[in-house]
Tab-separated table of C-alpha atoms (C1' of nucleotides) in Angstrom:
chain	number	residue	atom	x	y	z
A	1	UNK	CA	-66.540	96.212	11.211
A	2	UNK	CA	-63.343	94.959	9.629
A	3	UNK	CA	-60.069	96.808	9.922
A	4	UNK	CA	-59.806	97.577	6.210
A	5	UNK	CA	-63.289	99.024	6.143
A	6	UNK	CA	-62.652	101.016	9.311
A	7	UNK	CA	-59.467	102.465	7.866
A	8	UNK	CA	-61.280	103.510	4.702
A	9	UNK	CA	-64.023	105.111	6.717
A	10	UNK	CA	-61.549	107.043	8.835
A	11	UNK	CA	-59.604	108.327	5.822
A	12	UNK	CA	-62.755	109.351	4.042
A	13	UNK	CA	-64.256	111.173	7.020
A	14	UNK	CA	-61.024	112.900	7.977
A	15	UNK	CA	-60.814	114.100	4.386
A	16	UNK	CA	-64.355	115.429	4.362
A	17	UNK	CA	-63.682	117.179	7.658
A	18	UNK	CA	-60.609	118.830	6.172
A	19	UNK	CA	-62.760	120.779	3.745
A	20	UNK	CA	-64.540	122.401	6.689
A	21	UNK	CA	-61.198	123.517	7.983
A	22	UNK	CA	-59.782	125.179	4.912
A	23	UNK	CA	-57.614	122.174	4.061
A	24	UNK	CA	-58.192	120.321	0.833
A	25	UNK	CA	-59.735	116.902	0.894
A	26	UNK	CA	-56.748	115.024	-0.447
A	27	UNK	CA	-54.248	116.620	1.887
A	28	UNK	CA	-56.373	115.594	4.850
A	29	UNK	CA	-56.685	112.068	3.452
A	30	UNK	CA	-52.948	111.692	3.034
A	31	UNK	CA	-52.553	112.884	6.598
A	32	UNK	CA	-55.162	110.415	7.823
A	33	UNK	CA	-53.502	107.563	5.972
A	34	UNK	CA	-50.117	108.345	7.466
A	35	UNK	CA	-51.546	108.673	10.961
A	36	UNK	CA	-52.960	105.163	10.903
A	37	UNK	CA	-49.987	103.588	9.160
A	38	UNK	CA	-47.635	101.792	11.486
A	39	UNK	CA	-44.642	102.216	9.201
A	40	UNK	CA	-43.513	105.062	6.970
A	41	UNK	CA	-44.872	105.047	3.411
A	42	UNK	CA	-43.466	106.005	0.028
A	43	UNK	CA	-45.145	108.181	-2.571
A	44	UNK	CA	-46.031	105.001	-4.448
A	45	UNK	CA	-47.693	103.491	-1.390
A	46	UNK	CA	-49.836	106.596	-1.006
A	47	UNK	CA	-50.677	106.710	-4.711
A	48	UNK	CA	-51.823	103.120	-4.559
A	49	UNK	CA	-53.810	103.343	-1.351
A	50	UNK	CA	-55.630	106.577	-2.159
A	51	UNK	CA	-55.829	106.137	-5.930
A	52	UNK	CA	-54.325	109.498	-6.781
A	53	UNK	CA	-51.581	110.654	-9.121
A	54	UNK	CA	-47.923	111.062	-8.337
A	55	UNK	CA	-48.034	114.819	-8.765
A	56	UNK	CA	-50.937	115.090	-6.394
A	57	UNK	CA	-49.200	113.060	-3.704
A	58	UNK	CA	-46.046	115.049	-4.117
A	59	UNK	CA	-47.696	118.444	-3.718
A	60	UNK	CA	-49.831	117.462	-0.765
A	61	UNK	CA	-46.950	115.801	1.011
A	62	UNK	CA	-44.923	118.969	0.587
A	63	UNK	CA	-47.753	121.025	2.067
A	64	UNK	CA	-48.056	118.649	4.985
A	65	UNK	CA	-44.343	118.977	5.614
A	66	UNK	CA	-44.691	122.775	5.518
A	67	UNK	CA	-47.433	122.483	8.105
A	68	UNK	CA	-45.075	120.442	10.266
A	69	UNK	CA	-47.459	117.488	10.281
A	70	UNK	CA	-45.405	115.037	8.226
A	71	UNK	CA	-41.721	114.191	8.190
A	72	UNK	CA	-39.415	112.699	5.628
A	73	UNK	CA	-37.791	109.546	6.924
A	74	UNK	CA	-34.590	108.079	5.550
A	75	UNK	CA	-34.430	104.339	5.595
A	76	UNK	CA	-30.832	103.090	5.396
A	77	UNK	CA	-30.153	101.207	2.209
A	78	UNK	CA	-33.369	102.428	0.581
A	79	UNK	CA	-33.330	104.727	-2.382
A	80	UNK	CA	-36.880	106.013	-2.059
A	81	UNK	CA	-38.062	108.608	0.419
A	82	UNK	CA	-40.435	107.547	3.144
A	83	UNK	CA	-42.952	109.670	4.994
A	84	UNK	CA	-44.473	109.481	8.408
A	85	UNK	CA	-46.942	111.569	10.402
A	86	UNK	CA	-46.914	112.670	14.007
A	87	UNK	CA	-49.311	110.351	15.812
A	88	UNK	CA	-49.770	112.167	19.117
A	89	UNK	CA	-52.981	114.067	18.489
A	90	UNK	CA	-52.146	116.757	21.055
A	91	UNK	CA	-48.962	117.543	19.150
A	92	UNK	CA	-50.909	117.555	15.899
A	93	UNK	CA	-53.394	120.022	17.368
A	94	UNK	CA	-50.785	122.373	18.819
A	95	UNK	CA	-48.840	122.304	15.574
A	96	UNK	CA	-51.951	123.274	13.627
A	97	UNK	CA	-52.782	126.021	16.101
A	98	UNK	CA	-49.255	127.383	15.888
A	99	UNK	CA	-49.320	127.478	12.094
A	100	UNK	CA	-52.758	128.992	11.797
A	101	UNK	CA	-51.920	131.638	14.325
A	102	UNK	CA	-48.901	132.567	12.241
A	103	UNK	CA	-50.708	132.416	8.923
A	104	UNK	CA	-54.049	133.932	9.881
A	105	UNK	CA	-54.277	135.587	13.277
A	106	UNK	CA	-51.010	137.513	13.095
A	107	UNK	CA	-51.671	139.099	9.676
A	108	UNK	CA	-55.263	139.851	10.647
A	109	UNK	CA	-54.116	141.704	13.754
A	110	UNK	CA	-51.577	143.638	11.739
A	111	UNK	CA	-54.371	144.758	9.434
A	112	UNK	CA	-56.596	145.760	12.353
A	113	UNK	CA	-53.809	147.996	13.630
A	114	UNK	CA	-53.700	149.754	10.294
A	115	UNK	CA	-57.442	150.041	9.968
A	116	UNK	CA	-57.814	151.471	13.445
A	117	UNK	CA	-55.853	154.505	12.248
A	118	UNK	CA	-58.611	155.409	9.794
A	119	UNK	CA	-59.193	159.132	9.508
A	120	UNK	CA	-62.621	160.579	10.190
A	121	UNK	CA	-64.792	162.078	12.867
A	122	UNK	CA	-65.607	159.601	15.606
A	123	UNK	CA	-68.972	161.242	16.101
A	124	UNK	CA	-69.879	160.084	12.609
A	125	UNK	CA	-71.989	156.974	13.163
A	126	UNK	CA	-70.356	155.143	10.262
A	127	UNK	CA	-66.856	155.815	11.578
A	128	UNK	CA	-67.813	154.947	15.129
A	129	UNK	CA	-69.334	151.585	14.241
A	130	UNK	CA	-66.333	150.738	12.117
A	131	UNK	CA	-63.848	151.603	14.835
A	132	UNK	CA	-65.818	149.777	17.505
A	133	UNK	CA	-65.745	146.627	15.401
A	134	UNK	CA	-62.044	146.923	14.595
A	135	UNK	CA	-61.092	147.640	18.183
A	136	UNK	CA	-63.238	144.788	19.441
A	137	UNK	CA	-61.418	142.431	17.127
A	138	UNK	CA	-58.056	143.822	18.208
A	139	UNK	CA	-58.816	143.274	21.869
A	140	UNK	CA	-60.178	139.819	21.281
A	141	UNK	CA	-57.251	138.904	19.078
A	142	UNK	CA	-54.703	139.971	21.647
A	143	UNK	CA	-56.334	137.779	24.290
A	144	UNK	CA	-56.611	134.849	21.919
A	145	UNK	CA	-53.000	135.261	20.944
A	146	UNK	CA	-51.850	135.092	24.564
A	147	UNK	CA	-53.985	132.092	25.326
A	148	UNK	CA	-52.901	130.183	22.275
A	149	UNK	CA	-49.269	130.819	23.146
A	150	UNK	CA	-49.777	129.335	26.583
A	151	UNK	CA	-51.703	126.440	25.154
A	152	UNK	CA	-49.078	125.626	22.566
A	153	UNK	CA	-46.188	125.841	25.000
A	154	UNK	CA	-47.728	123.776	27.758
A	155	UNK	CA	-47.776	120.039	27.702
A	156	UNK	CA	-50.988	118.184	27.272
A	157	UNK	CA	-51.579	116.743	30.698
A	158	UNK	CA	-50.741	119.908	32.519
A	159	UNK	CA	-52.945	122.082	30.391
A	160	UNK	CA	-56.020	119.949	30.135
A	161	UNK	CA	-56.119	118.811	33.729
A	162	UNK	CA	-55.458	122.287	35.115
A	163	UNK	CA	-57.945	123.871	32.810
A	164	UNK	CA	-60.692	121.445	33.594
A	165	UNK	CA	-60.141	121.508	37.317
A	166	UNK	CA	-60.519	125.251	37.319
A	167	UNK	CA	-63.231	125.851	34.823
A	168	UNK	CA	-65.563	122.992	35.371
N	1	UNK	CA	-56.692	156.024	5.036
N	2	UNK	CA	-60.249	157.110	4.384
N	3	UNK	CA	-63.235	155.404	5.953
N	4	UNK	CA	-64.632	154.096	2.661
N	5	UNK	CA	-61.305	152.575	1.732
N	6	UNK	CA	-60.869	151.089	5.205
N	7	UNK	CA	-64.315	149.511	5.057
N	8	UNK	CA	-63.566	147.974	1.678
N	9	UNK	CA	-60.289	146.619	2.956
N	10	UNK	CA	-61.942	145.087	5.995
N	11	UNK	CA	-64.690	143.418	3.961
N	12	UNK	CA	-62.235	142.070	1.458
N	13	UNK	CA	-59.837	140.669	4.059
N	14	UNK	CA	-62.568	139.191	6.206
N	15	UNK	CA	-63.856	137.489	3.070
N	16	UNK	CA	-60.472	136.066	2.143
N	17	UNK	CA	-60.050	134.830	5.712
N	18	UNK	CA	-63.389	133.062	5.487
N	19	UNK	CA	-62.083	130.782	2.772
N	20	UNK	CA	-59.387	129.563	5.181
N	21	UNK	CA	-62.096	128.662	7.638
N	22	UNK	CA	-64.352	126.602	5.419
N	23	UNK	CA	-66.770	129.499	4.890
N	24	UNK	CA	-67.330	130.878	1.433
N	25	UNK	CA	-65.934	134.244	0.540
N	26	UNK	CA	-69.233	135.983	-0.036
N	27	UNK	CA	-70.825	134.784	3.166
N	28	UNK	CA	-67.911	136.194	5.126
N	29	UNK	CA	-68.119	139.463	3.212
N	30	UNK	CA	-71.816	139.856	3.929
N	31	UNK	CA	-71.065	139.218	7.569
N	32	UNK	CA	-68.250	141.774	7.530
N	33	UNK	CA	-70.465	144.372	5.889
N	34	UNK	CA	-73.205	143.889	8.466
N	35	UNK	CA	-70.740	144.044	11.353
N	36	UNK	CA	-69.500	147.476	10.337
N	37	UNK	CA	-72.908	148.843	9.404
N	38	UNK	CA	-74.463	151.027	12.053
N	39	UNK	CA	-78.007	150.337	10.890
N	40	UNK	CA	-79.711	147.219	9.554
N	41	UNK	CA	-79.518	146.671	5.795
N	42	UNK	CA	-81.885	145.254	3.191
N	43	UNK	CA	-81.049	142.684	0.558
N	44	UNK	CA	-80.856	145.520	-1.949
N	45	UNK	CA	-78.373	147.432	0.185
N	46	UNK	CA	-76.155	144.369	0.347
N	47	UNK	CA	-76.499	143.695	-3.378
N	48	UNK	CA	-75.442	147.245	-4.117
N	49	UNK	CA	-72.567	147.457	-1.679
N	50	UNK	CA	-71.008	144.097	-2.529
N	51	UNK	CA	-72.017	143.970	-6.188
N	52	UNK	CA	-73.623	140.563	-6.033
N	53	UNK	CA	-76.901	139.119	-7.221
N	54	UNK	CA	-80.141	138.913	-5.309
N	55	UNK	CA	-80.080	135.129	-5.162
N	56	UNK	CA	-76.590	135.152	-3.795
N	57	UNK	CA	-77.451	137.611	-1.042
N	58	UNK	CA	-80.527	135.658	-0.159
N	59	UNK	CA	-78.753	132.321	0.207
N	60	UNK	CA	-75.837	133.670	2.161
N	61	UNK	CA	-78.050	135.645	4.490
N	62	UNK	CA	-80.027	132.515	5.190
N	63	UNK	CA	-76.843	130.603	6.003
N	64	UNK	CA	-75.689	133.383	8.301
N	65	UNK	CA	-79.017	133.252	10.086
N	66	UNK	CA	-78.646	129.467	10.458
N	67	UNK	CA	-75.242	130.065	12.005
N	68	UNK	CA	-76.870	132.472	14.446
N	69	UNK	CA	-74.649	135.321	13.288
N	70	UNK	CA	-77.275	137.494	11.621
N	71	UNK	CA	-80.811	138.411	12.612
N	72	UNK	CA	-83.838	139.570	10.700
N	73	UNK	CA	-85.025	142.921	11.946
N	74	UNK	CA	-88.521	144.244	11.436
N	75	UNK	CA	-88.748	147.951	10.983
N	76	UNK	CA	-92.247	149.234	11.721
N	77	UNK	CA	-93.945	150.617	8.657
N	78	UNK	CA	-91.370	149.093	6.303
N	79	UNK	CA	-92.287	146.384	3.876
N	80	UNK	CA	-88.775	145.075	3.273
N	81	UNK	CA	-86.826	142.870	5.618
N	82	UNK	CA	-83.762	144.260	7.293
N	83	UNK	CA	-80.738	142.377	8.559
N	84	UNK	CA	-78.232	143.040	11.260
N	85	UNK	CA	-75.212	141.215	12.675
N	86	UNK	CA	-74.105	140.657	16.228
N	87	UNK	CA	-71.322	143.157	16.828
N	88	UNK	CA	-69.823	141.839	20.069
N	89	UNK	CA	-66.915	139.783	18.774
N	90	UNK	CA	-66.847	137.537	21.834
N	91	UNK	CA	-70.443	136.567	21.162
N	92	UNK	CA	-69.616	136.006	17.512
N	93	UNK	CA	-66.745	133.724	18.489
N	94	UNK	CA	-68.724	131.686	21.002
N	95	UNK	CA	-71.581	131.329	18.559
N	96	UNK	CA	-69.213	129.993	15.903
N	97	UNK	CA	-67.593	127.614	18.388
N	98	UNK	CA	-70.984	126.343	19.481
N	99	UNK	CA	-72.092	125.670	15.916
N	100	UNK	CA	-68.879	124.047	14.792
N	101	UNK	CA	-68.840	121.828	17.826
N	102	UNK	CA	-72.318	120.667	16.933
N	103	UNK	CA	-71.631	120.290	13.226
N	104	UNK	CA	-68.131	118.851	13.312
N	105	UNK	CA	-66.828	117.712	16.681
N	106	UNK	CA	-69.932	115.857	17.803
N	107	UNK	CA	-70.331	113.754	14.624
N	108	UNK	CA	-66.601	113.086	14.521
N	109	UNK	CA	-66.668	111.734	18.074
N	110	UNK	CA	-69.649	109.579	17.250
N	111	UNK	CA	-67.689	108.079	14.384
N	112	UNK	CA	-64.644	107.468	16.583
N	113	UNK	CA	-66.833	105.509	18.976
N	114	UNK	CA	-67.935	103.272	16.146
N	115	UNK	CA	-64.471	102.853	14.710
N	116	UNK	CA	-62.991	101.940	18.080
N	117	UNK	CA	-65.146	98.817	18.020
N	118	UNK	CA	-63.267	97.489	14.986
N	119	UNK	CA	-62.714	93.765	15.095
N	120	UNK	CA	-59.202	92.359	14.880
N	121	UNK	CA	-56.266	91.226	16.924
N	122	UNK	CA	-54.705	94.059	18.889
N	123	UNK	CA	-51.313	92.443	18.546
N	124	UNK	CA	-51.573	93.035	14.815
N	125	UNK	CA	-49.482	96.134	14.207
N	126	UNK	CA	-51.969	97.558	11.718
N	127	UNK	CA	-54.865	97.168	14.155
N	128	UNK	CA	-52.878	98.537	17.068
N	129	UNK	CA	-51.803	101.694	15.247
N	130	UNK	CA	-55.335	102.271	14.064
N	131	UNK	CA	-56.818	101.882	17.528
N	132	UNK	CA	-54.153	104.043	19.136
N	133	UNK	CA	-54.977	106.849	16.711
N	134	UNK	CA	-58.726	106.518	17.164
N	135	UNK	CA	-58.497	106.362	20.931
N	136	UNK	CA	-56.139	109.319	21.008
N	137	UNK	CA	-58.659	111.344	19.058
N	138	UNK	CA	-61.481	110.214	21.324
N	139	UNK	CA	-59.620	111.273	24.462
N	140	UNK	CA	-58.606	114.567	22.968
N	141	UNK	CA	-62.094	115.210	21.674
N	142	UNK	CA	-63.696	114.600	25.035
N	143	UNK	CA	-61.376	117.125	26.701
N	144	UNK	CA	-61.926	119.657	23.939
N	145	UNK	CA	-65.657	119.174	24.226
N	146	UNK	CA	-65.625	119.921	27.942
N	147	UNK	CA	-63.428	122.960	27.553
N	148	UNK	CA	-65.465	124.418	24.741
N	149	UNK	CA	-68.616	123.996	26.787
N	150	UNK	CA	-67.112	125.973	29.632
N	151	UNK	CA	-65.795	128.584	27.250
N	152	UNK	CA	-69.121	129.047	25.513
N	153	UNK	CA	-71.092	129.266	28.720
N	154	UNK	CA	-68.832	131.694	30.529
N	155	UNK	CA	-68.887	135.382	29.908
N	156	UNK	CA	-65.999	137.062	28.224
N	157	UNK	CA	-64.407	138.972	31.049
N	158	UNK	CA	-64.585	136.136	33.497
N	159	UNK	CA	-63.106	133.614	31.134
N	160	UNK	CA	-60.292	135.609	29.645
N	161	UNK	CA	-59.119	137.239	32.834
N	162	UNK	CA	-59.248	134.017	34.841
N	163	UNK	CA	-57.546	132.060	32.124
N	164	UNK	CA	-54.762	134.525	31.653
N	165	UNK	CA	-54.144	135.007	35.340
N	166	UNK	CA	-53.700	131.295	35.762
N	167	UNK	CA	-51.865	130.270	32.680
N	168	UNK	CA	-49.546	133.149	32.052
O	1	DT	C1'	-109.464	138.559	-3.848
O	2	DA	C1'	-106.517	140.853	-7.335
O	3	DG	C1'	-102.469	143.079	-7.832
O	4	DA	C1'	-97.995	144.774	-6.194
O	5	DA	C1'	-93.883	144.152	-3.615
O	6	DT	C1'	-90.648	141.115	-1.884
O	7	DT	C1'	-88.363	136.783	-1.092
O	8	DT	C1'	-87.015	132.245	-2.459
O	9	DT	C1'	-85.676	128.677	-5.532
O	10	DC	C1'	-82.843	126.417	-8.786
O	11	DA	C1'	-81.066	125.201	-13.562
O	12	DA	C1'	-77.517	126.895	-16.187
O	13	DA	C1'	-73.166	129.543	-16.523
O	14	DA	C1'	-69.016	131.246	-14.565
O	15	DA	C1'	-65.310	131.046	-11.526
O	16	DT	C1'	-62.368	128.701	-8.737
O	17	DT	C1'	-59.798	124.933	-7.131
O	18	DA	C1'	-57.775	120.428	-7.518
O	19	DC	C1'	-55.716	116.681	-10.263
O	20	DT	C1'	-53.276	114.365	-13.878
O	21	DG	C1'	-49.518	112.830	-16.413
O	22	DA	C1'	-45.685	113.468	-18.954
O	23	DA	C1'	-41.476	116.086	-19.286
O	24	DA	C1'	-37.707	118.157	-16.724
O	25	DA	C1'	-34.795	118.236	-12.861
O	26	DA	C1'	-32.437	116.138	-9.300
O	27	DT	C1'	-30.144	112.378	-7.118
O	28	DA	C1'	-27.792	108.113	-6.766
O	29	DA	C1'	-25.381	104.026	-8.662
O	30	DT	C1'	-22.040	101.960	-11.719
S	1	DA	C1'	-19.505	110.347	-17.269
S	2	DT	C1'	-23.434	107.530	-18.285
S	3	DT	C1'	-27.426	105.388	-16.986
S	4	DA	C1'	-31.159	104.380	-13.831
S	5	DT	C1'	-34.173	105.787	-10.346
S	6	DT	C1'	-36.824	109.021	-8.022
S	7	DT	C1'	-38.753	113.571	-7.251
S	8	DT	C1'	-40.615	117.868	-8.824
S	9	DT	C1'	-42.937	120.946	-11.806
S	10	DC	C1'	-46.676	122.748	-14.364
S	11	DA	C1'	-49.742	123.322	-18.555
S	12	DG	C1'	-53.888	121.425	-19.618
S	13	DT	C1'	-58.019	119.124	-18.013
S	14	DA	C1'	-61.419	117.792	-14.775
S	15	DA	C1'	-64.198	118.402	-10.799
S	16	DT	C1'	-66.246	121.214	-7.601
S	17	DT	C1'	-68.141	125.273	-5.845
S	18	DT	C1'	-70.203	129.631	-6.354
S	19	DT	C1'	-73.016	132.937	-8.722
S	20	DT	C1'	-76.516	134.604	-11.643
S	21	DG	C1'	-81.046	135.832	-12.998
S	22	DA	C1'	-85.443	134.937	-14.145
S	23	DA	C1'	-89.508	132.315	-12.772
S	24	DA	C1'	-92.195	130.703	-8.899
S	25	DA	C1'	-93.738	131.335	-4.414
S	26	DT	C1'	-94.908	134.085	-0.734
S	27	DT	C1'	-96.466	138.063	1.683
S	28	DC	C1'	-98.586	142.308	2.038
S	29	DT	C1'	-102.009	146.034	0.602
S	30	DA	C1'	-106.220	147.819	-0.427
DNA sequence: TAGAATTTTCAAAAATTACTGAAAAATAAT
DNA sequence: ATTATTTTTCAGTAATTTTTGAAAATTCTA
């Protein structure tokens, strides 16, 4: 397989995978392209390589920056903005975990706290089942939260080697 | 907050969350409804409670069964089929992890293996960056695979308490 | 085996989400 | 301050995904 074909394949698959993870196809493709690009790219480079419009590139790049996965790079003497992606996959993963925890787990747990205050007789089967579910999620969420914090704060080698030694 | 309102809120939020996780809104809502329902429900119950069509219920229920999150229940003497969801959230989580590993991680790793065989001079910057990315993902994926296996096979209390004791 | 109840399928419609491209805003150069 | 370059916005359009509902298939009953 030739390098150009392999690159295409990677971008396309990473994009398809994105849709399974609540990220839109194009955003994942831009990310893939930047990950395998040795040097920073401009909006025009990305437009050309992925065959998408300027507006589309602009919006997805902004989202990627919000996610902390892409950085603006200033090249001295150049007028245009350049963009580059974090290439260490462990850092990419922890960054995604950190963001999703903030955007999804935290608000979900806040809601569970509210819902667990529902009024009603706990001997009522409907109320009991509801509260059991909510409280189960609360407990699980609290554990997950703690573990993800540890995971995100630790460095790759320490975490993975320790974890595997112990759990395997 | 009254129980009926709380239930609605839970179903609606769980549904919205689903869309962030590559699951469609309705499928997540059906799952939410079944989790907080004390007794098994029929397709008609679900249609009525979520205000959706028969075909929609049918397809989403089937998907949930494929995911291993919902089971058909036979009630003696009843003609209709009943459905129920696993209520232990740890089991729900491990089931989802197991399925996603199979559907997403495994094929992705297979692709990385192929792509790492790309032909080209490793001193070429383009080739080197590509291979570094691919190999990084391979290494990361292998670790993740091992850890998820342990996680899925262990029981909740053992895993969470051991993990927290060690890593906190 | 015929008829009734229930489930499944799937083409068409609706709803949602993503993309384009041109105009406006911002930034830099002269 | 004017012009040139680049970035950003966003209304309209396109593409994709989800939902409906009625017909077909299946399953059960007698």
